[in-house]
XYZ file of C-alpha atoms in Angstrom:
649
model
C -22.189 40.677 -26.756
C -25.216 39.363 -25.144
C -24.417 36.657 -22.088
C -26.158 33.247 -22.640
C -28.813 32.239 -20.702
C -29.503 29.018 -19.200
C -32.171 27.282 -17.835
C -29.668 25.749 -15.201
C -26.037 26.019 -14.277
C -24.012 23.303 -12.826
C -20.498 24.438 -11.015
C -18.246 21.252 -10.638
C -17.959 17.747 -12.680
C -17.272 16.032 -9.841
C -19.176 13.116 -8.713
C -22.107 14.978 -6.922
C -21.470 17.138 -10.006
C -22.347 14.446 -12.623
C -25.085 12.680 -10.966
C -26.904 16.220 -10.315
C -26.900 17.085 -13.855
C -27.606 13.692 -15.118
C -30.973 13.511 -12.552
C -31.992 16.976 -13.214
C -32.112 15.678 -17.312
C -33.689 12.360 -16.874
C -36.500 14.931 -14.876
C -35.829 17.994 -18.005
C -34.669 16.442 -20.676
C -34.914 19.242 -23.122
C -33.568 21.874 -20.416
C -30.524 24.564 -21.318
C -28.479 22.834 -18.780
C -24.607 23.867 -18.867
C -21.536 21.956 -16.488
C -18.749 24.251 -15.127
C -15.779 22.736 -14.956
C -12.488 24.092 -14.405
C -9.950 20.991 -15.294
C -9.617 19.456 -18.079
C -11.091 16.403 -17.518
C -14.347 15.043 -14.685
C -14.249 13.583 -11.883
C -12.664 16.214 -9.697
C -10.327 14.565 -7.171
C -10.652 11.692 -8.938
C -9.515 13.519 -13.006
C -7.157 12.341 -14.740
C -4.501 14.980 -14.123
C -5.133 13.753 -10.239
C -4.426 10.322 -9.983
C -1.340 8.579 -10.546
C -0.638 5.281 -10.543
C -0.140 3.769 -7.137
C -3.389 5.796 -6.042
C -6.237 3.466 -4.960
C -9.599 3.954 -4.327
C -11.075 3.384 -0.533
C -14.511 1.061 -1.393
C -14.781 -2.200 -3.174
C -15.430 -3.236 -6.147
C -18.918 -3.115 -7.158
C -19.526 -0.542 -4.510
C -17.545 2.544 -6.332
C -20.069 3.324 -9.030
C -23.125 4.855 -10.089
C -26.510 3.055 -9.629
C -27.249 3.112 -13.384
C -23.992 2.036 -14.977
C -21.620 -0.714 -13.533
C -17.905 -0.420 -13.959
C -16.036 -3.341 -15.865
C -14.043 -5.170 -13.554
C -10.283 -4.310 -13.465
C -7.308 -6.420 -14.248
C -6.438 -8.858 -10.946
C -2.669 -6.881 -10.827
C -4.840 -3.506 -10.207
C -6.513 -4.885 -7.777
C -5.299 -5.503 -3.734
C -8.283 -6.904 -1.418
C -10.987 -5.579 -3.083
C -9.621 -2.200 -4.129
C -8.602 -1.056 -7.551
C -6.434 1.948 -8.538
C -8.120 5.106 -8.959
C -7.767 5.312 -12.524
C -10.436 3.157 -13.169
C -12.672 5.590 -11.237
C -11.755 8.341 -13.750
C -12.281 6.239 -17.248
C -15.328 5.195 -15.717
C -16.724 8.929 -14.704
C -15.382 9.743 -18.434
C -17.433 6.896 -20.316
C -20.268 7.676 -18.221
C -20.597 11.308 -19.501
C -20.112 10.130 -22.834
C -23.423 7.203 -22.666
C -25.709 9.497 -21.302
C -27.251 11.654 -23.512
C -30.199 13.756 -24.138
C -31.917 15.709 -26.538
C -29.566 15.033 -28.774
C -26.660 15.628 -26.466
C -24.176 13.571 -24.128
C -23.411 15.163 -20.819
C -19.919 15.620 -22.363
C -21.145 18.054 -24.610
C -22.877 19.998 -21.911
C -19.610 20.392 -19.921
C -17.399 23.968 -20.082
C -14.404 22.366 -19.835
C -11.399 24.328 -18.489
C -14.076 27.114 -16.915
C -12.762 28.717 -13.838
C -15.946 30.384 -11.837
C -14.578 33.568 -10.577
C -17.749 35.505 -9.357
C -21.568 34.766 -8.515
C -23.882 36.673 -7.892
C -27.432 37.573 -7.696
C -29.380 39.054 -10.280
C -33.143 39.870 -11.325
C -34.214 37.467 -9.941
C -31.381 34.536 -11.383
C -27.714 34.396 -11.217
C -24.915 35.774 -12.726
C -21.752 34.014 -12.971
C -18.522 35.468 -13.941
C -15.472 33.147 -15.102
C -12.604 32.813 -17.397
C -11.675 30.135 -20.073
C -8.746 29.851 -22.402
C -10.790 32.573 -24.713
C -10.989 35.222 -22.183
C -13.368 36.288 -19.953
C -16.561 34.821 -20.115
C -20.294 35.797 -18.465
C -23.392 33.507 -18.340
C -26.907 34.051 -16.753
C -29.357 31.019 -15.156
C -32.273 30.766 -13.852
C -30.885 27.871 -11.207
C -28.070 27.192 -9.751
C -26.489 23.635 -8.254
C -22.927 24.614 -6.147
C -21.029 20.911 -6.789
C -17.442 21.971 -6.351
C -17.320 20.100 -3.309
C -14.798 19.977 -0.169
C -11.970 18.649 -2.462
C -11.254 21.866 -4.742
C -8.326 23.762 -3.788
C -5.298 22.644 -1.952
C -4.827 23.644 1.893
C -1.546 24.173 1.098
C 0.342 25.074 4.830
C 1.991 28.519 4.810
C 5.677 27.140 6.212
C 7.859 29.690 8.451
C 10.531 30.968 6.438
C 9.504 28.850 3.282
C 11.222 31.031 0.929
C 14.363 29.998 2.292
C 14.028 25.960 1.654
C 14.752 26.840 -1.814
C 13.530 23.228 -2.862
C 10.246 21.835 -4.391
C 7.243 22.115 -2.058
C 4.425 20.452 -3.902
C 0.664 19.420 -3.025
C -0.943 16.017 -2.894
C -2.925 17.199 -6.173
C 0.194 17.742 -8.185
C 2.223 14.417 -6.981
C 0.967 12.618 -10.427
C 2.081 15.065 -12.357
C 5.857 15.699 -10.130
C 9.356 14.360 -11.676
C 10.223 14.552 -8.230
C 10.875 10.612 -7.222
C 12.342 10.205 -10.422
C 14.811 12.576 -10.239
C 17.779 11.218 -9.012
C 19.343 14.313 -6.771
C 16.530 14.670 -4.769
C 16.803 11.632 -2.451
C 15.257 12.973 0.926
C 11.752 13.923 1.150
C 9.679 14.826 3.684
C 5.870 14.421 3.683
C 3.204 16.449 6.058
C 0.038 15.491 7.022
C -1.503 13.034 9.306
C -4.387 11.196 6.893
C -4.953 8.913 4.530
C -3.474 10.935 1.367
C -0.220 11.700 3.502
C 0.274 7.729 4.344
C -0.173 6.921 0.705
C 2.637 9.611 -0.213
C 5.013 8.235 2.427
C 4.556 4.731 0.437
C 5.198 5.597 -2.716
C 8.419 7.947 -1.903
C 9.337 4.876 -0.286
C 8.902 2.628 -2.587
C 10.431 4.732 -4.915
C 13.843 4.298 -3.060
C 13.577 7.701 -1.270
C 14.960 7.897 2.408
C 11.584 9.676 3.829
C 10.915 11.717 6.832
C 6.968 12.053 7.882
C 5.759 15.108 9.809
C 2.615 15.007 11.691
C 1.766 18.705 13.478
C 1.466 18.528 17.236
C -0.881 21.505 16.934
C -3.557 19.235 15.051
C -5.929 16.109 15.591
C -2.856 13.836 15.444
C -2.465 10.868 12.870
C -5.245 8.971 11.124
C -6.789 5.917 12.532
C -6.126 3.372 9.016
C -8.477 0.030 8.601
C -5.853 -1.997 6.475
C -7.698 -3.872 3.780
C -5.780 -7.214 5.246
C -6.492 -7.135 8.450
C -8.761 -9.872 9.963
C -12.036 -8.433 9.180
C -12.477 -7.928 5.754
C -13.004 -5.207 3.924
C -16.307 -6.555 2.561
C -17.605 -7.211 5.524
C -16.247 -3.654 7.367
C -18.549 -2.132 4.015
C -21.249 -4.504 5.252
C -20.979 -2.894 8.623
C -21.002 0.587 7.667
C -24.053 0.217 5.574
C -26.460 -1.640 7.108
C -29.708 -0.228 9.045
C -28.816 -2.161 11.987
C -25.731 -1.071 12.574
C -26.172 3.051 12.222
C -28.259 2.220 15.122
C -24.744 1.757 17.320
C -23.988 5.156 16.130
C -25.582 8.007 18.187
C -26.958 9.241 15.141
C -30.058 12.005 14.482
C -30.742 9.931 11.542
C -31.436 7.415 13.874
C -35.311 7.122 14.395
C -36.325 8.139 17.805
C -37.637 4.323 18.936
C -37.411 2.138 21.849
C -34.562 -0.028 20.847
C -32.217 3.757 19.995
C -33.522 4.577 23.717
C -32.183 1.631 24.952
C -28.845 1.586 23.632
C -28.108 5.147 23.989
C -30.105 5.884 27.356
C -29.604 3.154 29.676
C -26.321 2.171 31.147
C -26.478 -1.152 29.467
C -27.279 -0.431 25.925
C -24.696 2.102 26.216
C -22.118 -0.616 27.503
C -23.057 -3.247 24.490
C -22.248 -0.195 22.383
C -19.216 0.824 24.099
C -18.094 -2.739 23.132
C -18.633 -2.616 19.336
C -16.721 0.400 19.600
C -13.904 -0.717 21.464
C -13.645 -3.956 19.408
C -13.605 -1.472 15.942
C -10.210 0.042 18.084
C -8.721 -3.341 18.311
C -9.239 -4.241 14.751
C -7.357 -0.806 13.712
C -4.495 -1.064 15.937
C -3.957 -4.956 15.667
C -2.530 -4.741 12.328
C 0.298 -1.891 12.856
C 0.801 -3.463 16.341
C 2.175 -0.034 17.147
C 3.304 -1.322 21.085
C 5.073 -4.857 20.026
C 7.827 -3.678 17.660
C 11.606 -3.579 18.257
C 13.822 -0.767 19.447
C 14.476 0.331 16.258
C 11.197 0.917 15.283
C 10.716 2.978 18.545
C 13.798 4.652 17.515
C 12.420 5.576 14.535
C 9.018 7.027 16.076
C 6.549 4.339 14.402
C 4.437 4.653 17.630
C 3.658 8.368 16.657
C 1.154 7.031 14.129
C -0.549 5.978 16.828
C -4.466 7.709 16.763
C -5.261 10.122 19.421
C -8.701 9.366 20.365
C -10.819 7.068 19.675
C -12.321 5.108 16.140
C -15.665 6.359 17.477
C -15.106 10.167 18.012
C -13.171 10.635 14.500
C -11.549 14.056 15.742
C -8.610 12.532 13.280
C -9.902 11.818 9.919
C -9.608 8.309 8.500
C -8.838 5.856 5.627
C -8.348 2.597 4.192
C -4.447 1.357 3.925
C -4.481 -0.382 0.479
C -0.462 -1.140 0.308
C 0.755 -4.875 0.613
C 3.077 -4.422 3.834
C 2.047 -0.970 4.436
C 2.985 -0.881 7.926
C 6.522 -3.073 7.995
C 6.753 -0.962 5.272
C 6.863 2.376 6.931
C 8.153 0.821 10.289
C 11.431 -0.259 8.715
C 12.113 2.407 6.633
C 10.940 5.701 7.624
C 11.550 8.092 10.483
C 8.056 9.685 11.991
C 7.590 13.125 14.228
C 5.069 14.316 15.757
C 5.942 18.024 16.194
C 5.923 21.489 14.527
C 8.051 23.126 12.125
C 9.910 26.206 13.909
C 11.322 26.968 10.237
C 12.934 25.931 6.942
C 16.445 26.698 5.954
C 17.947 25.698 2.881
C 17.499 21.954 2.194
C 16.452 21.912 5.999
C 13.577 22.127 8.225
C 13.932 22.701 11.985
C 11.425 21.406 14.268
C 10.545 22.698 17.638
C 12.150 20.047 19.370
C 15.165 21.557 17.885
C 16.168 18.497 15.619
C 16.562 19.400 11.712
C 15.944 17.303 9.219
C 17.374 17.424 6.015
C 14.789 17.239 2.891
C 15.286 17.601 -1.095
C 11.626 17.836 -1.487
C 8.055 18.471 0.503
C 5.136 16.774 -0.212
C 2.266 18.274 1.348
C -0.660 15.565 2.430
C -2.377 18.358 4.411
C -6.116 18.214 2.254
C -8.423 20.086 0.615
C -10.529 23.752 1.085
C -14.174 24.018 0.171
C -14.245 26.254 -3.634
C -16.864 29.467 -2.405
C -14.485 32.225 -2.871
C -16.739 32.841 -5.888
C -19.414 34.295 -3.397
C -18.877 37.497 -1.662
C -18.935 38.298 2.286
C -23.318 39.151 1.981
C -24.190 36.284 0.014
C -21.797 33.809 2.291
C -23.880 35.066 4.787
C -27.366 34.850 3.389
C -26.560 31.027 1.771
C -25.475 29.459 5.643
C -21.972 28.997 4.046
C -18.875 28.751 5.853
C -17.555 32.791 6.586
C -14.388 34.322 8.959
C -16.155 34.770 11.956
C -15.181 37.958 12.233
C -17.565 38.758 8.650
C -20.682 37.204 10.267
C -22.911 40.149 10.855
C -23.738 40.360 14.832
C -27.340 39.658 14.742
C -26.608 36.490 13.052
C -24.205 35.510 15.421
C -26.442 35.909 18.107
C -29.236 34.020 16.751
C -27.419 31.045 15.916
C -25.707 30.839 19.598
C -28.826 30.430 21.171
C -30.627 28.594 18.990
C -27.759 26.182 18.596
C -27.240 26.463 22.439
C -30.416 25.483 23.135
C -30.207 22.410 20.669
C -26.937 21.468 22.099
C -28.784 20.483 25.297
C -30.872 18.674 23.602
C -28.526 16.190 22.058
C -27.204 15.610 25.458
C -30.785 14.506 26.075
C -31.172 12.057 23.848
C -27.215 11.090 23.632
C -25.820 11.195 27.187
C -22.155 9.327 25.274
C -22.009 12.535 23.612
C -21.139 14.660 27.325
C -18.339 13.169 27.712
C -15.725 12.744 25.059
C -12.099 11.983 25.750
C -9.252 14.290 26.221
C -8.689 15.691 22.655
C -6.985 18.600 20.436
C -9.796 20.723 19.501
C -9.090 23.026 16.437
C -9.149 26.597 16.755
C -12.501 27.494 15.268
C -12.098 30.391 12.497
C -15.529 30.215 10.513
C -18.918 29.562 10.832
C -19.931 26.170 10.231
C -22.071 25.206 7.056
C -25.851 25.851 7.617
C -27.659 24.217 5.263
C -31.425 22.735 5.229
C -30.356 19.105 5.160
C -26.758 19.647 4.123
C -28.126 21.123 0.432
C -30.725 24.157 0.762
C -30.148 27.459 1.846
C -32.960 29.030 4.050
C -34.321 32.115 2.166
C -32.970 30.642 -1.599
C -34.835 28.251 -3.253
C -33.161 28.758 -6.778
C -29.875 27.421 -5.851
C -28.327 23.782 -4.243
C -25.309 22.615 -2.964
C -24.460 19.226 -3.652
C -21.253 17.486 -2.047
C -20.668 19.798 0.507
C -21.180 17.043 3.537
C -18.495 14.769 4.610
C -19.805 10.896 4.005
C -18.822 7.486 3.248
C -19.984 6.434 -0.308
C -20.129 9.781 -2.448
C -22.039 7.866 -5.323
C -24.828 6.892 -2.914
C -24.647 10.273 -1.311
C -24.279 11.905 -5.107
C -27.508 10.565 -6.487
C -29.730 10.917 -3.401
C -28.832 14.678 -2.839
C -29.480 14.849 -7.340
C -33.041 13.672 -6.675
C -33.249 15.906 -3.232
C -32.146 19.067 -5.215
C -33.976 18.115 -8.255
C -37.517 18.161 -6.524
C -36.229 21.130 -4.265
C -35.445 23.331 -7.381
C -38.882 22.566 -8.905
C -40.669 23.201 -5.807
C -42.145 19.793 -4.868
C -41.123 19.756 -1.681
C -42.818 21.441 0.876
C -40.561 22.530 3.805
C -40.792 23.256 7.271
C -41.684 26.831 8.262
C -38.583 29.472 8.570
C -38.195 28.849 11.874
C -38.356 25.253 12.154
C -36.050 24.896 9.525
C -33.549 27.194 11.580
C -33.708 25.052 14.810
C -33.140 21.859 12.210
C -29.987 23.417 11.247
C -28.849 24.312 15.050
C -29.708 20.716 16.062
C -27.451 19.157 13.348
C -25.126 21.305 13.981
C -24.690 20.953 17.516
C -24.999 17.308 17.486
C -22.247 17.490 14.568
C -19.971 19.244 17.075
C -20.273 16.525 20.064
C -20.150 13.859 17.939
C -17.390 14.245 15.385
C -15.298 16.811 17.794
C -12.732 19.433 15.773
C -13.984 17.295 12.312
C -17.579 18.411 13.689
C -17.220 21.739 13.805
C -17.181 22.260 10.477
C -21.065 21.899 10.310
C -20.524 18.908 7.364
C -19.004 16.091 8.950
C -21.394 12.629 9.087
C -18.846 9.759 8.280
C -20.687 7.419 9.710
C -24.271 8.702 9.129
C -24.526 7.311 4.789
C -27.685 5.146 5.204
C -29.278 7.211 7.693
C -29.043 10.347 5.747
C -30.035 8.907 2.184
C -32.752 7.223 3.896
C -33.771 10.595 5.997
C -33.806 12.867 2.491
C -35.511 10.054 0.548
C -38.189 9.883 3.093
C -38.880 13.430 2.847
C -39.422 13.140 -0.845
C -41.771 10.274 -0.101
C -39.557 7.321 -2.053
C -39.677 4.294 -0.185
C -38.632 1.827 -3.133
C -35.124 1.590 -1.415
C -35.920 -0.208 1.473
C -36.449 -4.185 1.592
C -38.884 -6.706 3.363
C -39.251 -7.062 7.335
C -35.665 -7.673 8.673
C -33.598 -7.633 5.163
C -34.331 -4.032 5.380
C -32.442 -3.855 8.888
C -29.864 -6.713 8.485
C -28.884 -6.444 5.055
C -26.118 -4.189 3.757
C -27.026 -1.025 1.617
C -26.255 -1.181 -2.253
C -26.507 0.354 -5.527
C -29.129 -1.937 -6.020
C -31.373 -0.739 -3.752
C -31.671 2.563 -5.897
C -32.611 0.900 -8.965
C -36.589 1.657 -8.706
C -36.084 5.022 -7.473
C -36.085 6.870 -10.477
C -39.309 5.590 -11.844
C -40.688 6.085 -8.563
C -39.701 9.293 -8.996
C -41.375 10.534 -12.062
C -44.697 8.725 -10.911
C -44.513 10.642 -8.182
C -43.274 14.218 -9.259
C -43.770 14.022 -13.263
C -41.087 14.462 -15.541
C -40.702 17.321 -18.350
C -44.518 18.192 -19.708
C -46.145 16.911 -16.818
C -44.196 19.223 -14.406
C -45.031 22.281 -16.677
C -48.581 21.377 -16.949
C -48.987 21.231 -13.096
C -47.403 24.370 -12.498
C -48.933 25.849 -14.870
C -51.984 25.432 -12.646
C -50.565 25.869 -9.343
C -49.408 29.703 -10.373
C -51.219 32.113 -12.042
C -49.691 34.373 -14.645
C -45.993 32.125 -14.801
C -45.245 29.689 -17.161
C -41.941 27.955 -16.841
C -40.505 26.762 -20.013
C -37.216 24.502 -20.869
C -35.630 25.594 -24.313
C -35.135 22.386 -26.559
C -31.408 22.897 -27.021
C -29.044 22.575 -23.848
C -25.414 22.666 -23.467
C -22.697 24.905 -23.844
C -20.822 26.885 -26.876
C -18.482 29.282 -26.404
C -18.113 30.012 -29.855
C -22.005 31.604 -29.688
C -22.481 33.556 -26.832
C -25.680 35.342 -27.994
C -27.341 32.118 -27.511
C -30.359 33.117 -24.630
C -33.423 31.493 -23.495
C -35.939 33.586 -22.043
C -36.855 31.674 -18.753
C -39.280 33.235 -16.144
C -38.677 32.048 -12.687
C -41.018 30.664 -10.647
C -41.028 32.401 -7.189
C -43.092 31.532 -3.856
C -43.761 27.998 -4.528
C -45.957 26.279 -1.816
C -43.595 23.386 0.059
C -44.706 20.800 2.390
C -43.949 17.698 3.074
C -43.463 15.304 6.199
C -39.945 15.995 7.401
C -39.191 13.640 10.799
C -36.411 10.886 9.798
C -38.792 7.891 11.444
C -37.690 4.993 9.127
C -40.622 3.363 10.716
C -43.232 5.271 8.464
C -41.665 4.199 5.753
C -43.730 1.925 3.215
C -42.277 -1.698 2.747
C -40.580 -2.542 -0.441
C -42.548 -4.889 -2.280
C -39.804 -7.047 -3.333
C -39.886 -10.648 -1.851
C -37.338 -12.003 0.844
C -36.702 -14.559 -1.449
C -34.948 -12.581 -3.686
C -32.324 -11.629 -1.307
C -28.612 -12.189 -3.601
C -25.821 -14.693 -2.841
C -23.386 -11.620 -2.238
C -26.196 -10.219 0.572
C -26.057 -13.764 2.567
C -22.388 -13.340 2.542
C -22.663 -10.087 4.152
C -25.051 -11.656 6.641
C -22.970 -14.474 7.444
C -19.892 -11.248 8.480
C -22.518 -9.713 10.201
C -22.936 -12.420 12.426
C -19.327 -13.308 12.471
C -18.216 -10.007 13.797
C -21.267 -9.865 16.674
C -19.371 -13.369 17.781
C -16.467 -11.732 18.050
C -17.683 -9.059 19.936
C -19.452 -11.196 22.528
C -15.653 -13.373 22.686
């Protein structure tokens, strides 16, 4: 039997997922386009089979959601300061697959649910992709190929010494919906790993659950998370406010930063450094005011509340970090559970012995320890020729060797322009085992321009960061952006990466990692596709917090721009001879009829240029009036100028 043929493939209905397929329609609406998805359901660490009740998401309302569809407000009991349980997220990112539709079809119908990618490769020219489904086996070809399976796919489950002896449950974050575990009432101790957000969020509900709960945070690692509690004294409306607008990423020592006078000042003279130092230090003093990890009793001490202390600094983010959404999270954890800082030596039955050789008894393990990237469906040579993550040991020499100097030499040039960045505190730094991610602009391989990766960087809103990168990969795929020459593009990739290693530490040396960096990196790959429709008047555009608004006008901007459909074949067409690139009228995905094929003749050695520096200040002006700016944007002016008060205090 013949393996279907599509025009595109895309692996992962996650939200990067979604949004790339739903852009990549609005721009081919008649295209062969087919959604792999392995669960059951979309959203990927947001499905249904994911969440469970007491899980809540980390933005506010209103912020949480695509540009094109708002989500309907939640009940006021699912709600705590601005947050609302995650399974709103997943209805929403279900009745958003279901309203969009075209050609006849909703994205729904495009989706291969329960589709577990076991092999791609390369093949005349397109790919081949091997997976199985509840049928069988199952083969499909495509012409392009969008990677969205993200950094959230697979458990990092810990391999435990002597694990087979604990002879209890030992159970990921992913599966803690679906465990009887805190309902069962013989299994009264539990013990929880991890030091982030999704291990603090276990801890509570074991808790809560009436569980007496031990919580194990690795001395060999970055150390516990630094939390923002959604009660604390700045808001969590206004800490959005902060993290989004222009002004602000210029306290960051950011690449996405443009090169000006006033980023000179603050990161090149001692005092624009020092006003700096003190937004930083104040963002410290708002995390650890709330815990008041120092100011307890004896019995908290006792109990080792003050290990949940961070190890460096809010401004370094060698530890990851989260939002506490939990009404008394902290007395909370400080009255009731016991906290180490140490390693396992080994489990016994029903124990587990640390190295400080205390054991502590446990019915149960819940494992907050995060997520692994989903590539094992690429072998060692094509790891290698994407710029994807590898054992360092399987990166071929020469490659090695480029990449250390080039990414040497661009390491001394980040100390150039951010002097902060030479001196970080003392820190745990990972042992480095793979080669960071090298991708053009955190999507596009170097020498493959039929295939994108979409959520594969580490950032603050994945919606905003979701539909930029569609639109990015969209126009990349179709050739209509012209890039940099080989080699430029190469010494971009060193210079992110070796500022991503001084700036975000261990987190940083994964080659992903920009937590800080959302508006500066939408506005950086929107600028190279020439979009300017995001930005606002004069100083709105600096003062005033990002939104979904802002993308409203971008994807009309975008077809008068770039075309849509017809007008894309007509023009290439004429730009090569001898190739015509066609979308078949029927998309989506049956595996009941797998002789279904489209032929589809790819388009190879497209001409790309296009402007590529990330100086906001070329950007063209929005022309929408300063009058127009909302109620809900003068509030998040007024905490803008609340919190620089404090900071001067």
């Amino acid at each position: 039997m013949e393996s279907p043929h599509f025009d595109i493939a895309v692996v992962g209905a996650g939200i990067s997922g979604i949004a790339a397929a739903k852009f990549y329609l609005d721009i081919h609406p008649k295209c062969k386009l087919v959604l792999l998805e392995k669960d059951t359901s979309v959203g990927g660490v947001w499905n249904q089979s994911r969440v469970f009740d007491n899980f809540y998401t980390q933005s506010p309302f209103g912020t949480w959601e695509y540009s094109d569809m708002s989500m309907p407000q939640p009940p006021e009991e699912d709600m705590y300061n601005g947050v609302f349980k995650a399974k709103y997220t997943s209805r929403y990112l279900e009745s958003y697959i279901d309203q969009r539709a075209y050609a006849g079809k909703s994205i729904r119908e495009r989706i291969a649910f329960g589709f577990s990618v076991q092999r791609i490769k390369k093949e005349d020219g397109g790919w081949f992709i091997s997976g199985r489904d509840a049928a069988g086996e199952r083969h499909l070809k495509t012409s392009k190929l969008i990677i969205a399976s993200g950094l959230t796919s697979f458990p990092n489950m810990p391999r435990l010494p002597s694990q087979e002896a604990f002879e209890h449950p030992i159970i990921h974050q992913k599966d803690f919906g679906q465990s009887t575990v805190l309902s069962s009432p013989g299994l009264n101790n539990i013990t929880v790993l991890g030091g982030a957000k999704s291990a603090a969020d276990l801890v509570y509900d074991c808790v809560k659950a009436g569980k007496n709960v031990t919580w194990i945070i690795r001395k060999t690692g970055t150390g516990p998370g630094f939390f923002l509690s959604s009660d604390s004294r700045i808001s969590l409306k206004t800490a959005y406010a902060l993290s989004t607008a222009r002004v602000m990423s210029s306290l960051s020592p950011s690449l996405f930063n443009a090169d000006s006078w006033w980023d000179r000042f603050l990161q090149r003279t001692r005092m624009g450094r020092q006003q700096m130092a003190k937004f930083w230090d104040a963002a410290d003093k708002i995390v650890a005011e709330t815990p008041n990890f120092d100011d307890r009793g004896a019995d908290v001490r006792k109990n080792g509340f003050q290990n949940l202390k961070p190890l460096t600094p809010v401004f370094w983010q060698n530890q990851t970090g989260g939002l506490i959404n939990r009404p008394s999270f902290w007395d909370t954890i400080a009255q009731n559970v016991q906290v180490y800082h140490v390693d396992i030596q080994e489990l016994r039955k029903g124990t587990i012995r640390l190295k400080n050789g205390e054991d502590v008894h446990s019915d149960a393990i819940f494992c907050g320890t995060g997520w692994i990237p989903s590539l094992d469906f690429f072998d060692r040579d094509l790891l290698a020729e994407l710029g994807l993550p590898q054992p360092l040991e399987q990166c071929p020499p020469d490659q090695a060797e480029m990449w250390d100097e080039l990414e040497k030499h661009a390491d001394g040039a980040v100390l150039d322009r951010f002097p902060t960045l030479a001196n970080p505190p003392e820190h745990y730094r990972k042992p480095v085992t793979h080669t960071p991610y090298r991708l053009y602009k955190g999507i596009a391989p170097l020498r493959d321009d039929s295939i994108a990766f979409v959520g594969h960087v580490l950032i603050a809103n994945y919606y905003r960061a979701a539909e930029c990168q569609a639109m990015w990969a969209t126009a990349y795929l179709d050739g209509k952006i012209r890039l940099p020459p080989l080699e430029q593009r190469r010494k971009d990739v060193a210079l992110f990466v070796a500022w991503c290693r001084r700036r975000y530490l261990s987190n940083g040396d994964r080659g992903h990692w920009m937590a800080a960096e959302i508006t500066g990196y939408t506005d950086d790959l929107f600028h190279q596709l020439g979009l300017s429709s995001h930005r606002r008047f004069w100083l709105w555009d600096a003062f005033v917090p990002s939104s979904k608004k802002d993308l409203h006008r971008l994807r009309a901007e975008y077809i008068k721009k770039f075309g849509k459909d017809s007008e894309i074949l007509r023009i290439k067409s004429q730009e090569v001879n001898g190739h015509e690139h066609g979308a078949n009228a029927h998309g989506g995905w049956d595996p009941s009829d797998c002789s279904a094929r489209t032929n589809h003749s790819q388009i190879q050695g497209s001409v790309r240029s296009i402007h590529t520096g990330s100086d906001t200040s070329r950007h063209s002006l929005s022309s929408a009036s300063p009058l127009h700016l909302t109620s809900t944007s003068s509030q998040a002016w007024s905490s803008l100028k609340r919190f620089f008060a404090r900071i001067g205090r």
